[in-house]
Amino acid sequence: MVNESPDVRPRRRLRPTRRGKIVLIVAALFVVSAAVLIPLSLLGSDEKKKQERPQSTLVIPEGWRASQVFEAVDRALGLKSGSTEKTAAAVDLELPEPAEGNPEGYLFPATYPIDSATEPAGLLRYMADTARKRLGADHITAGAQRNNVTVYETATIASIVQAEADTASDMGKVARVVYNRLLKDMPLQMDSTINYALKRSTLDTTTTDTQLDSPYNSYVRKGLPPTPIGNPGEEALRAAISPTPGPWLYFVTVAPGDTRFTDSYDEQWKNVQEFNRNRRAATG
């Protein structure tokens, strides 16, 4: 939420012929064989573990932070807490230079196959490789150039959009607010960046929070945070490269499904007051 208030803020049957049945069977076998190929890129060297865990999948939702991904990998692979985080610090994920080794934003949210031979290093490489392919697509690079930002900065903007937008339909507008504020040399004042710095998720941001000494405090530091603040999905990336046209500088979600966008500070202040009343009613 963009908030400048000093108060708390914020989807008749056809029967196949005999020949058709044969085609369907062959096609099914092809799909199965293709599905089996994917985990091979994740295999480790310990063949003795092959029968210990059946083939399964690991779902990484859009917007998860790297810390959440690490914890999920530890649980899925039955590892001691912190194991995957240590691996991430040691393995070469071929991250872009501005990331300085931080994989935040490059652990692409998707469903990943895992089996008894899956190891954290291989799984992290798979995620980072998927992110590089998505972010390296022609439409992403072209969009970044069009918006006068780098691909890495696009990933950062998309991560803010992912964290801030209440609905998918709001994403393009949130992205526009980010660009408009950057163009006007205004601090972004996004609560999501402070939440990231404080390793929390909340709708309530206090005046004390906005004074936090952190490079992720977008209330006092202009420009983008030094890294993405989560791992954005396809919709957020699309919003980041093709933001909705508009003059907005502020937004606040006053109630679920009701996000107000405006370029007027006075109107924003009224919307924030409504948000505060709704929060007090919900928590009191």
PDB file of C-alpha atoms in Angstrom:
ATOM      1  CA  MET A   1       0.000   0.000   0.000  1.00  0.00           C
ATOM      2  CA  VAL A   2       1.200   3.517  -0.781  1.00  0.00           C
ATOM      3  CA  ASN A   3       0.447   5.507   2.289  1.00  0.00           C
ATOM      4  CA  GLU A   4       1.670   8.846   3.449  1.00  0.00           C
ATOM      5  CA  SER A   5      -0.446   9.057   6.575  1.00  0.00           C
ATOM      6  CA  PRO A   6       1.362   9.252   9.945  1.00  0.00           C
ATOM      7  CA  ASP A   7      -1.253   6.859  11.359  1.00  0.00           C
ATOM      8  CA  VAL A   8      -1.501   3.079  11.023  1.00  0.00           C
ATOM      9  CA  ARG A   9      -2.014   2.086   7.355  1.00  0.00           C
ATOM     10  CA  PRO A  10      -1.540   0.584   5.425  1.00  0.00           C
ATOM     11  CA  ARG A  11     -12.927 -19.165 -12.516  1.00  0.00           C
ATOM     12  CA  ARG A  12     -22.928 -35.851 -27.260  1.00  0.00           C
ATOM     13  CA  ARG A  13     -19.725 -37.837 -26.258  1.00  0.00           C
ATOM     14  CA  LEU A  14     -17.665 -39.213 -29.150  1.00  0.00           C
ATOM     15  CA  ARG A  15     -16.310 -42.733 -28.915  1.00  0.00           C
ATOM     16  CA  PRO A  16     -12.856 -43.204 -30.396  1.00  0.00           C
ATOM     17  CA  THR A  17     -12.286 -45.799 -33.089  1.00  0.00           C
ATOM     18  CA  ARG A  18      -9.889 -48.661 -32.505  1.00  0.00           C
ATOM     19  CA  ARG A  19      -7.221 -46.713 -34.352  1.00  0.00           C
ATOM     20  CA  GLY A  20      -8.068 -43.662 -32.269  1.00  0.00           C
ATOM     21  CA  LYS A  21      -7.632 -45.668 -29.075  1.00  0.00           C
ATOM     22  CA  ILE A  22      -4.188 -46.750 -30.199  1.00  0.00           C
ATOM     23  CA  VAL A  23      -3.233 -43.129 -30.916  1.00  0.00           C
ATOM     24  CA  LEU A  24      -4.454 -42.077 -27.473  1.00  0.00           C
ATOM     25  CA  ILE A  25      -2.479 -44.821 -25.770  1.00  0.00           C
ATOM     26  CA  VAL A  26       0.697 -43.895 -27.634  1.00  0.00           C
ATOM     27  CA  ALA A  27       0.163 -40.242 -26.804  1.00  0.00           C
ATOM     28  CA  ALA A  28      -0.342 -41.065 -23.135  1.00  0.00           C
ATOM     29  CA  LEU A  29       2.844 -43.087 -23.053  1.00  0.00           C
ATOM     30  CA  PHE A  30       4.684 -40.163 -24.609  1.00  0.00           C
ATOM     31  CA  VAL A  31       3.407 -37.777 -21.934  1.00  0.00           C
ATOM     32  CA  VAL A  32       4.421 -40.153 -19.155  1.00  0.00           C
ATOM     33  CA  SER A  33       7.869 -40.633 -20.612  1.00  0.00           C
ATOM     34  CA  ALA A  34       8.282 -36.860 -21.004  1.00  0.00           C
ATOM     35  CA  ALA A  35       7.235 -36.292 -17.404  1.00  0.00           C
ATOM     36  CA  VAL A  36       9.851 -38.745 -16.205  1.00  0.00           C
ATOM     37  CA  LEU A  37      12.592 -36.880 -18.042  1.00  0.00           C
ATOM     38  CA  ILE A  38      12.212 -33.665 -16.042  1.00  0.00           C
ATOM     39  CA  PRO A  39      13.493 -34.886 -12.676  1.00  0.00           C
ATOM     40  CA  LEU A  40      16.659 -36.276 -14.284  1.00  0.00           C
ATOM     41  CA  SER A  41      18.102 -32.779 -14.253  1.00  0.00           C
ATOM     42  CA  LEU A  42      17.721 -32.771 -10.465  1.00  0.00           C
ATOM     43  CA  LEU A  43      19.373 -36.096  -9.705  1.00  0.00           C
ATOM     44  CA  GLY A  44      22.152 -36.226  -7.189  1.00  0.00           C
ATOM     45  CA  SER A  45      24.988 -38.706  -6.846  1.00  0.00           C
ATOM     46  CA  ASP A  46      23.554 -40.839  -4.037  1.00  0.00           C
ATOM     47  CA  GLU A  47      21.816 -43.718  -5.855  1.00  0.00           C
ATOM     48  CA  LYS A  48      21.010 -45.484  -2.590  1.00  0.00           C
ATOM     49  CA  LYS A  49      18.262 -42.961  -1.842  1.00  0.00           C
ATOM     50  CA  LYS A  50      16.245 -43.738  -4.977  1.00  0.00           C
ATOM     51  CA  GLN A  51      13.650 -45.857  -3.208  1.00  0.00           C
ATOM     52  CA  GLU A  52      13.349 -43.749  -0.090  1.00  0.00           C
ATOM     53  CA  ARG A  53      10.806 -41.254  -1.406  1.00  0.00           C
ATOM     54  CA  PRO A  54       8.276 -41.665  -4.256  1.00  0.00           C
ATOM     55  CA  GLN A  55       8.105 -39.138  -7.059  1.00  0.00           C
ATOM     56  CA  SER A  56       6.117 -36.109  -6.008  1.00  0.00           C
ATOM     57  CA  THR A  57       5.889 -32.376  -6.655  1.00  0.00           C
ATOM     58  CA  LEU A  58       6.765 -29.201  -4.796  1.00  0.00           C
ATOM     59  CA  VAL A  59       4.526 -26.182  -5.378  1.00  0.00           C
ATOM     60  CA  ILE A  60       6.127 -22.747  -4.991  1.00  0.00           C
ATOM     61  CA  PRO A  61       3.366 -20.089  -4.933  1.00  0.00           C
ATOM     62  CA  GLU A  62       3.727 -16.669  -6.523  1.00  0.00           C
ATOM     63  CA  GLY A  63       5.192 -14.089  -4.187  1.00  0.00           C
ATOM     64  CA  TRP A  64       6.959 -16.401  -1.793  1.00  0.00           C
ATOM     65  CA  ARG A  65      10.201 -15.028  -0.428  1.00  0.00           C
ATOM     66  CA  ALA A  66      13.433 -16.979  -0.780  1.00  0.00           C
ATOM     67  CA  SER A  67      13.285 -17.834   2.931  1.00  0.00           C
ATOM     68  CA  GLN A  68       9.879 -19.474   2.422  1.00  0.00           C
ATOM     69  CA  VAL A  69      11.183 -21.412  -0.577  1.00  0.00           C
ATOM     70  CA  PHE A  70      14.153 -22.677   1.419  1.00  0.00           C
ATOM     71  CA  GLU A  71      11.911 -23.876   4.236  1.00  0.00           C
ATOM     72  CA  ALA A  72       9.566 -25.610   1.779  1.00  0.00           C
ATOM     73  CA  VAL A  73      12.464 -27.426   0.118  1.00  0.00           C
ATOM     74  CA  ASP A  74      13.779 -28.573   3.490  1.00  0.00           C
ATOM     75  CA  ARG A  75      10.352 -29.986   4.388  1.00  0.00           C
ATOM     76  CA  ALA A  76       9.767 -31.607   0.987  1.00  0.00           C
ATOM     77  CA  LEU A  77      13.152 -33.305   0.984  1.00  0.00           C
ATOM     78  CA  GLY A  78      13.119 -34.215   4.671  1.00  0.00           C
ATOM     79  CA  LEU A  79      16.164 -32.095   5.468  1.00  0.00           C
ATOM     80  CA  LYS A  80      17.269 -30.321   8.613  1.00  0.00           C
ATOM     81  CA  SER A  81      15.960 -26.761   8.799  1.00  0.00           C
ATOM     82  CA  GLY A  82      18.421 -24.339   7.217  1.00  0.00           C
ATOM     83  CA  SER A  83      19.996 -26.923   4.901  1.00  0.00           C
ATOM     84  CA  THR A  84      18.669 -25.435   1.671  1.00  0.00           C
ATOM     85  CA  GLU A  85      19.558 -21.897   2.703  1.00  0.00           C
ATOM     86  CA  LYS A  86      23.158 -22.995   3.289  1.00  0.00           C
ATOM     87  CA  THR A  87      23.176 -24.710  -0.098  1.00  0.00           C
ATOM     88  CA  ALA A  88      21.881 -21.561  -1.786  1.00  0.00           C
ATOM     89  CA  ALA A  89      24.818 -19.608  -0.411  1.00  0.00           C
ATOM     90  CA  ALA A  90      27.318 -22.129  -1.758  1.00  0.00           C
ATOM     91  CA  VAL A  91      25.944 -23.195  -5.149  1.00  0.00           C
ATOM     92  CA  ASP A  92      26.373 -21.146  -8.341  1.00  0.00           C
ATOM     93  CA  LEU A  93      22.869 -20.309  -9.544  1.00  0.00           C
ATOM     94  CA  GLU A  94      24.150 -18.111 -12.390  1.00  0.00           C
ATOM     95  CA  LEU A  95      22.322 -15.090 -11.043  1.00  0.00           C
ATOM     96  CA  PRO A  96      22.574 -11.668 -12.692  1.00  0.00           C
ATOM     97  CA  GLU A  97      25.438  -9.511 -11.477  1.00  0.00           C
ATOM     98  CA  PRO A  98      23.253  -6.961  -9.621  1.00  0.00           C
ATOM     99  CA  ALA A  99      21.886  -9.783  -7.437  1.00  0.00           C
ATOM    100  CA  GLU A 100      25.311 -10.190  -5.826  1.00  0.00           C
ATOM    101  CA  GLY A 101      24.534 -13.832  -5.120  1.00  0.00           C
ATOM    102  CA  ASN A 102      21.102 -13.196  -3.578  1.00  0.00           C
ATOM    103  CA  PRO A 103      18.572 -15.527  -5.294  1.00  0.00           C
ATOM    104  CA  GLU A 104      15.549 -13.446  -4.236  1.00  0.00           C
ATOM    105  CA  GLY A 105      13.313 -12.980  -7.275  1.00  0.00           C
ATOM    106  CA  TYR A 106      15.014 -15.812  -9.170  1.00  0.00           C
ATOM    107  CA  LEU A 107      13.394 -18.840  -7.534  1.00  0.00           C
ATOM    108  CA  PHE A 108      10.561 -18.979 -10.017  1.00  0.00           C
ATOM    109  CA  PRO A 109       7.137 -19.938  -8.626  1.00  0.00           C
ATOM    110  CA  ALA A 110       5.947 -23.130 -10.296  1.00  0.00           C
ATOM    111  CA  THR A 111       5.301 -26.825  -9.637  1.00  0.00           C
ATOM    112  CA  TYR A 112       8.564 -28.755  -9.519  1.00  0.00           C
ATOM    113  CA  PRO A 113       8.993 -32.551  -9.661  1.00  0.00           C
ATOM    114  CA  ILE A 114      10.923 -34.155  -6.842  1.00  0.00           C
ATOM    115  CA  ASP A 115      11.898 -37.753  -6.140  1.00  0.00           C
ATOM    116  CA  SER A 116      14.201 -39.774  -3.939  1.00  0.00           C
ATOM    117  CA  ALA A 117      17.327 -38.488  -5.656  1.00  0.00           C
ATOM    118  CA  THR A 118      16.423 -34.790  -5.636  1.00  0.00           C
ATOM    119  CA  GLU A 119      18.926 -32.611  -3.849  1.00  0.00           C
ATOM    120  CA  PRO A 120      18.625 -28.935  -2.857  1.00  0.00           C
ATOM    121  CA  ALA A 121      21.357 -27.746  -5.214  1.00  0.00           C
ATOM    122  CA  GLY A 122      19.730 -29.303  -8.257  1.00  0.00           C
ATOM    123  CA  LEU A 123      16.291 -28.047  -7.295  1.00  0.00           C
ATOM    124  CA  LEU A 124      17.532 -24.501  -6.723  1.00  0.00           C
ATOM    125  CA  ARG A 125      19.362 -24.561 -10.055  1.00  0.00           C
ATOM    126  CA  TYR A 126      16.134 -25.675 -11.717  1.00  0.00           C
ATOM    127  CA  MET A 127      14.218 -22.787 -10.158  1.00  0.00           C
ATOM    128  CA  ALA A 128      16.861 -20.219 -11.066  1.00  0.00           C
ATOM    129  CA  ASP A 129      17.148 -21.576 -14.612  1.00  0.00           C
ATOM    130  CA  THR A 130      13.370 -21.307 -14.998  1.00  0.00           C
ATOM    131  CA  ALA A 131      13.483 -17.700 -13.779  1.00  0.00           C
ATOM    132  CA  ARG A 132      16.310 -16.791 -16.154  1.00  0.00           C
ATOM    133  CA  LYS A 133      14.382 -18.241 -19.088  1.00  0.00           C
ATOM    134  CA  ARG A 134      11.210 -16.350 -18.140  1.00  0.00           C
ATOM    135  CA  LEU A 135      13.013 -13.089 -17.495  1.00  0.00           C
ATOM    136  CA  GLY A 136      15.178 -13.519 -20.586  1.00  0.00           C
ATOM    137  CA  ALA A 137      12.187 -13.881 -22.898  1.00  0.00           C
ATOM    138  CA  ASP A 138      12.024 -11.333 -25.698  1.00  0.00           C
ATOM    139  CA  HIS A 139       8.853  -9.661 -24.421  1.00  0.00           C
ATOM    140  CA  ILE A 140      10.382  -9.137 -20.977  1.00  0.00           C
ATOM    141  CA  THR A 141      13.613  -7.614 -22.272  1.00  0.00           C
ATOM    142  CA  ALA A 142      11.683  -5.442 -24.728  1.00  0.00           C
ATOM    143  CA  GLY A 143       9.343  -4.307 -21.947  1.00  0.00           C
ATOM    144  CA  ALA A 144      12.255  -3.442 -19.682  1.00  0.00           C
ATOM    145  CA  GLN A 145      13.839  -1.329 -22.402  1.00  0.00           C
ATOM    146  CA  ARG A 146      10.521   0.363 -23.101  1.00  0.00           C
ATOM    147  CA  ASN A 147      10.203   1.320 -19.434  1.00  0.00           C
ATOM    148  CA  ASN A 148      13.837   2.408 -19.208  1.00  0.00           C
ATOM    149  CA  VAL A 149      14.727  -0.158 -16.535  1.00  0.00           C
ATOM    150  CA  THR A 150      16.899  -3.261 -16.495  1.00  0.00           C
ATOM    151  CA  VAL A 151      15.560  -6.811 -16.469  1.00  0.00           C
ATOM    152  CA  TYR A 152      16.693  -7.158 -12.856  1.00  0.00           C
ATOM    153  CA  GLU A 153      14.845  -3.970 -11.935  1.00  0.00           C
ATOM    154  CA  THR A 154      11.812  -5.362 -13.756  1.00  0.00           C
ATOM    155  CA  ALA A 155      11.963  -8.414 -11.501  1.00  0.00           C
ATOM    156  CA  THR A 156      12.128  -6.093  -8.493  1.00  0.00           C
ATOM    157  CA  ILE A 157       9.116  -4.074  -9.654  1.00  0.00           C
ATOM    158  CA  ALA A 158       7.190  -7.287 -10.360  1.00  0.00           C
ATOM    159  CA  SER A 159       7.951  -8.519  -6.848  1.00  0.00           C
ATOM    160  CA  ILE A 160       6.490  -5.324  -5.362  1.00  0.00           C
ATOM    161  CA  VAL A 161       3.438  -5.653  -7.601  1.00  0.00           C
ATOM    162  CA  GLN A 162       3.014  -9.263  -6.501  1.00  0.00           C
ATOM    163  CA  ALA A 163       3.160  -8.271  -2.841  1.00  0.00           C
ATOM    164  CA  GLU A 164       0.991  -5.151  -3.050  1.00  0.00           C
ATOM    165  CA  ALA A 165      -1.834  -5.972  -5.481  1.00  0.00           C
ATOM    166  CA  ASP A 166      -5.015  -7.202  -3.836  1.00  0.00           C
ATOM    167  CA  THR A 167      -6.236  -8.838  -7.084  1.00  0.00           C
ATOM    168  CA  ALA A 168      -4.696  -9.762 -10.422  1.00  0.00           C
ATOM    169  CA  SER A 169      -6.737  -7.016 -12.068  1.00  0.00           C
ATOM    170  CA  ASP A 170      -5.018  -4.443  -9.819  1.00  0.00           C
ATOM    171  CA  MET A 171      -1.493  -5.444 -10.810  1.00  0.00           C
ATOM    172  CA  GLY A 172      -1.186  -3.183 -13.827  1.00  0.00           C
ATOM    173  CA  LYS A 173      -2.295  -0.168 -11.785  1.00  0.00           C
ATOM    174  CA  VAL A 174       0.097  -0.930  -8.945  1.00  0.00           C
ATOM    175  CA  ALA A 175       2.929  -1.183 -11.465  1.00  0.00           C
ATOM    176  CA  ARG A 176       1.913   2.194 -12.886  1.00  0.00           C
ATOM    177  CA  VAL A 177       2.059   3.769  -9.432  1.00  0.00           C
ATOM    178  CA  VAL A 178       5.616   2.452  -9.053  1.00  0.00           C
ATOM    179  CA  TYR A 179       6.714   3.907 -12.392  1.00  0.00           C
ATOM    180  CA  ASN A 180       4.936   7.213 -11.805  1.00  0.00           C
ATOM    181  CA  ARG A 181       6.645   7.652  -8.461  1.00  0.00           C
ATOM    182  CA  LEU A 182      10.054   6.767  -9.889  1.00  0.00           C
ATOM    183  CA  LEU A 183       9.575   9.300 -12.680  1.00  0.00           C
ATOM    184  CA  LYS A 184       8.658  11.996 -10.162  1.00  0.00           C
ATOM    185  CA  ASP A 185      11.617  11.096  -7.923  1.00  0.00           C
ATOM    186  CA  MET A 186       9.198  10.282  -5.109  1.00  0.00           C
ATOM    187  CA  PRO A 187       9.915   7.558  -2.551  1.00  0.00           C
ATOM    188  CA  LEU A 188       7.803   4.500  -3.324  1.00  0.00           C
ATOM    189  CA  GLN A 189       6.444   4.318   0.246  1.00  0.00           C
ATOM    190  CA  MET A 190       5.397   0.682  -0.121  1.00  0.00           C
ATOM    191  CA  ASP A 191       4.552  -1.195   3.062  1.00  0.00           C
ATOM    192  CA  SER A 192       5.642  -4.456   1.403  1.00  0.00           C
ATOM    193  CA  THR A 193       9.276  -3.359   1.343  1.00  0.00           C
ATOM    194  CA  ILE A 194       9.236  -2.640   5.078  1.00  0.00           C
ATOM    195  CA  ASN A 195       7.537  -5.980   5.712  1.00  0.00           C
ATOM    196  CA  TYR A 196      10.364  -7.630   3.774  1.00  0.00           C
ATOM    197  CA  ALA A 197      12.999  -5.872   5.833  1.00  0.00           C
ATOM    198  CA  LEU A 198      11.252  -6.905   9.048  1.00  0.00           C
ATOM    199  CA  LYS A 199      10.641 -10.471   7.798  1.00  0.00           C
ATOM    200  CA  ARG A 200       6.909 -10.251   8.376  1.00  0.00           C
ATOM    201  CA  SER A 201       3.596  -9.859   6.557  1.00  0.00           C
ATOM    202  CA  THR A 202       1.076  -7.391   7.911  1.00  0.00           C
ATOM    203  CA  LEU A 203      -1.428  -4.758   6.803  1.00  0.00           C
ATOM    204  CA  ASP A 204      -0.438  -2.424   9.612  1.00  0.00           C
ATOM    205  CA  THR A 205       2.527  -0.103   9.226  1.00  0.00           C
ATOM    206  CA  THR A 206       3.302   2.376  11.987  1.00  0.00           C
ATOM    207  CA  THR A 207       5.246   5.627  11.998  1.00  0.00           C
ATOM    208  CA  THR A 208       8.054   3.824  13.811  1.00  0.00           C
ATOM    209  CA  ASP A 209       8.174   1.236  11.044  1.00  0.00           C
ATOM    210  CA  THR A 210       8.589   3.957   8.424  1.00  0.00           C
ATOM    211  CA  GLN A 211      11.700   5.205  10.229  1.00  0.00           C
ATOM    212  CA  LEU A 212      13.451   1.827   9.963  1.00  0.00           C
ATOM    213  CA  ASP A 213      17.112   2.067   9.005  1.00  0.00           C
ATOM    214  CA  SER A 214      17.148  -0.343   6.070  1.00  0.00           C
ATOM    215  CA  PRO A 215      17.851  -0.156   2.329  1.00  0.00           C
ATOM    216  CA  TYR A 216      14.402  -1.744   1.944  1.00  0.00           C
ATOM    217  CA  ASN A 217      12.667   1.154   3.686  1.00  0.00           C
ATOM    218  CA  SER A 218      11.030   2.773   0.666  1.00  0.00           C
ATOM    219  CA  TYR A 219       9.469   5.447   2.866  1.00  0.00           C
ATOM    220  CA  VAL A 220      12.778   7.230   3.358  1.00  0.00           C
ATOM    221  CA  ARG A 221      14.907   5.875   0.490  1.00  0.00           C
ATOM    222  CA  LYS A 222      14.094   6.835  -3.062  1.00  0.00           C
ATOM    223  CA  GLY A 223      14.255   4.404  -5.969  1.00  0.00           C
ATOM    224  CA  LEU A 224      13.845   0.657  -5.953  1.00  0.00           C
ATOM    225  CA  PRO A 225      14.989  -1.609  -3.125  1.00  0.00           C
ATOM    226  CA  PRO A 226      18.347  -3.288  -3.771  1.00  0.00           C
ATOM    227  CA  THR A 227      16.779  -6.659  -4.636  1.00  0.00           C
ATOM    228  CA  PRO A 228      13.351  -8.106  -5.362  1.00  0.00           C
ATOM    229  CA  ILE A 229      11.279  -8.649  -2.220  1.00  0.00           C
ATOM    230  CA  GLY A 230       9.843 -12.009  -3.321  1.00  0.00           C
ATOM    231  CA  ASN A 231       9.540 -14.257  -6.335  1.00  0.00           C
ATOM    232  CA  PRO A 232       6.980 -12.852  -8.779  1.00  0.00           C
ATOM    233  CA  GLY A 233       4.830 -14.935 -11.105  1.00  0.00           C
ATOM    234  CA  GLU A 234       3.869 -14.460 -14.746  1.00  0.00           C
ATOM    235  CA  GLU A 235       0.981 -12.035 -14.101  1.00  0.00           C
ATOM    236  CA  ALA A 236       3.108  -9.706 -12.011  1.00  0.00           C
ATOM    237  CA  LEU A 237       5.856  -9.785 -14.629  1.00  0.00           C
ATOM    238  CA  ARG A 238       3.343  -8.885 -17.324  1.00  0.00           C
ATOM    239  CA  ALA A 239       2.145  -5.981 -15.228  1.00  0.00           C
ATOM    240  CA  ALA A 240       5.715  -4.790 -14.674  1.00  0.00           C
ATOM    241  CA  ILE A 241       6.462  -4.624 -18.408  1.00  0.00           C
ATOM    242  CA  SER A 242       3.009  -3.357 -19.465  1.00  0.00           C
ATOM    243  CA  PRO A 243       1.615  -1.197 -16.653  1.00  0.00           C
ATOM    244  CA  THR A 244      -1.904   0.166 -17.030  1.00  0.00           C
ATOM    245  CA  PRO A 245      -1.883   3.750 -18.324  1.00  0.00           C
ATOM    246  CA  GLY A 246      -2.920   6.261 -15.667  1.00  0.00           C
ATOM    247  CA  PRO A 247      -1.794   9.180 -13.490  1.00  0.00           C
ATOM    248  CA  TRP A 248      -2.033   7.404 -10.117  1.00  0.00           C
ATOM    249  CA  LEU A 249       0.443   8.079  -7.356  1.00  0.00           C
ATOM    250  CA  TYR A 250      -1.377   6.483  -4.412  1.00  0.00           C
ATOM    251  CA  PHE A 251      -3.452   3.421  -3.652  1.00  0.00           C
ATOM    252  CA  VAL A 252      -4.905   1.681  -0.650  1.00  0.00           C
ATOM    253  CA  THR A 253      -7.054  -1.432  -0.302  1.00  0.00           C
ATOM    254  CA  VAL A 254      -9.827  -0.171   1.957  1.00  0.00           C
ATOM    255  CA  ALA A 255     -11.554  -3.584   1.968  1.00  0.00           C
ATOM    256  CA  PRO A 256     -10.953  -6.919   0.224  1.00  0.00           C
ATOM    257  CA  GLY A 257     -11.565  -6.408  -3.469  1.00  0.00           C
ATOM    258  CA  ASP A 258     -11.790  -2.635  -3.078  1.00  0.00           C
ATOM    259  CA  THR A 259      -8.490  -0.939  -3.913  1.00  0.00           C
ATOM    260  CA  ARG A 260      -8.669   2.808  -4.552  1.00  0.00           C
ATOM    261  CA  PHE A 261      -6.161   4.453  -6.905  1.00  0.00           C
ATOM    262  CA  THR A 262      -5.743   8.211  -7.108  1.00  0.00           C
ATOM    263  CA  ASP A 263      -3.328  10.992  -7.927  1.00  0.00           C
ATOM    264  CA  SER A 264      -4.807  13.229  -5.219  1.00  0.00           C
ATOM    265  CA  TYR A 265      -3.235  13.233  -1.760  1.00  0.00           C
ATOM    266  CA  ASP A 266      -6.460  14.530  -0.198  1.00  0.00           C
ATOM    267  CA  GLU A 267      -8.460  11.691  -1.731  1.00  0.00           C
ATOM    268  CA  GLN A 268      -5.810   9.227  -0.621  1.00  0.00           C
ATOM    269  CA  TRP A 269      -6.052  10.570   2.930  1.00  0.00           C
ATOM    270  CA  LYS A 270      -9.808   9.996   2.965  1.00  0.00           C
ATOM    271  CA  ASN A 271      -9.290   6.454   1.642  1.00  0.00           C
ATOM    272  CA  VAL A 272      -6.676   5.766   4.322  1.00  0.00           C
ATOM    273  CA  GLN A 273      -9.078   6.945   7.014  1.00  0.00           C
ATOM    274  CA  GLU A 274     -11.678   4.512   5.674  1.00  0.00           C
ATOM    275  CA  PHE A 275      -9.054   1.758   5.718  1.00  0.00           C
ATOM    276  CA  ASN A 276      -8.232   2.563   9.351  1.00  0.00           C
ATOM    277  CA  ARG A 277     -11.914   2.459  10.362  1.00  0.00           C
ATOM    278  CA  ASN A 278     -12.319  -0.912   8.645  1.00  0.00           C
ATOM    279  CA  ARG A 279      -9.210  -2.269  10.370  1.00  0.00           C
ATOM    280  CA  ARG A 280     -10.398  -1.130  13.801  1.00  0.00           C
ATOM    281  CA  ALA A 281     -13.796  -2.709  13.184  1.00  0.00           C
ATOM    282  CA  ALA A 282     -12.188  -5.976  12.089  1.00  0.00           C
ATOM    283  CA  THR A 283      -9.709  -6.203  14.979  1.00  0.00           C
ATOM    284  CA  GLY A 284     -11.686  -4.563  17.767  1.00  0.00           C
TER     285      GLY A 284
END
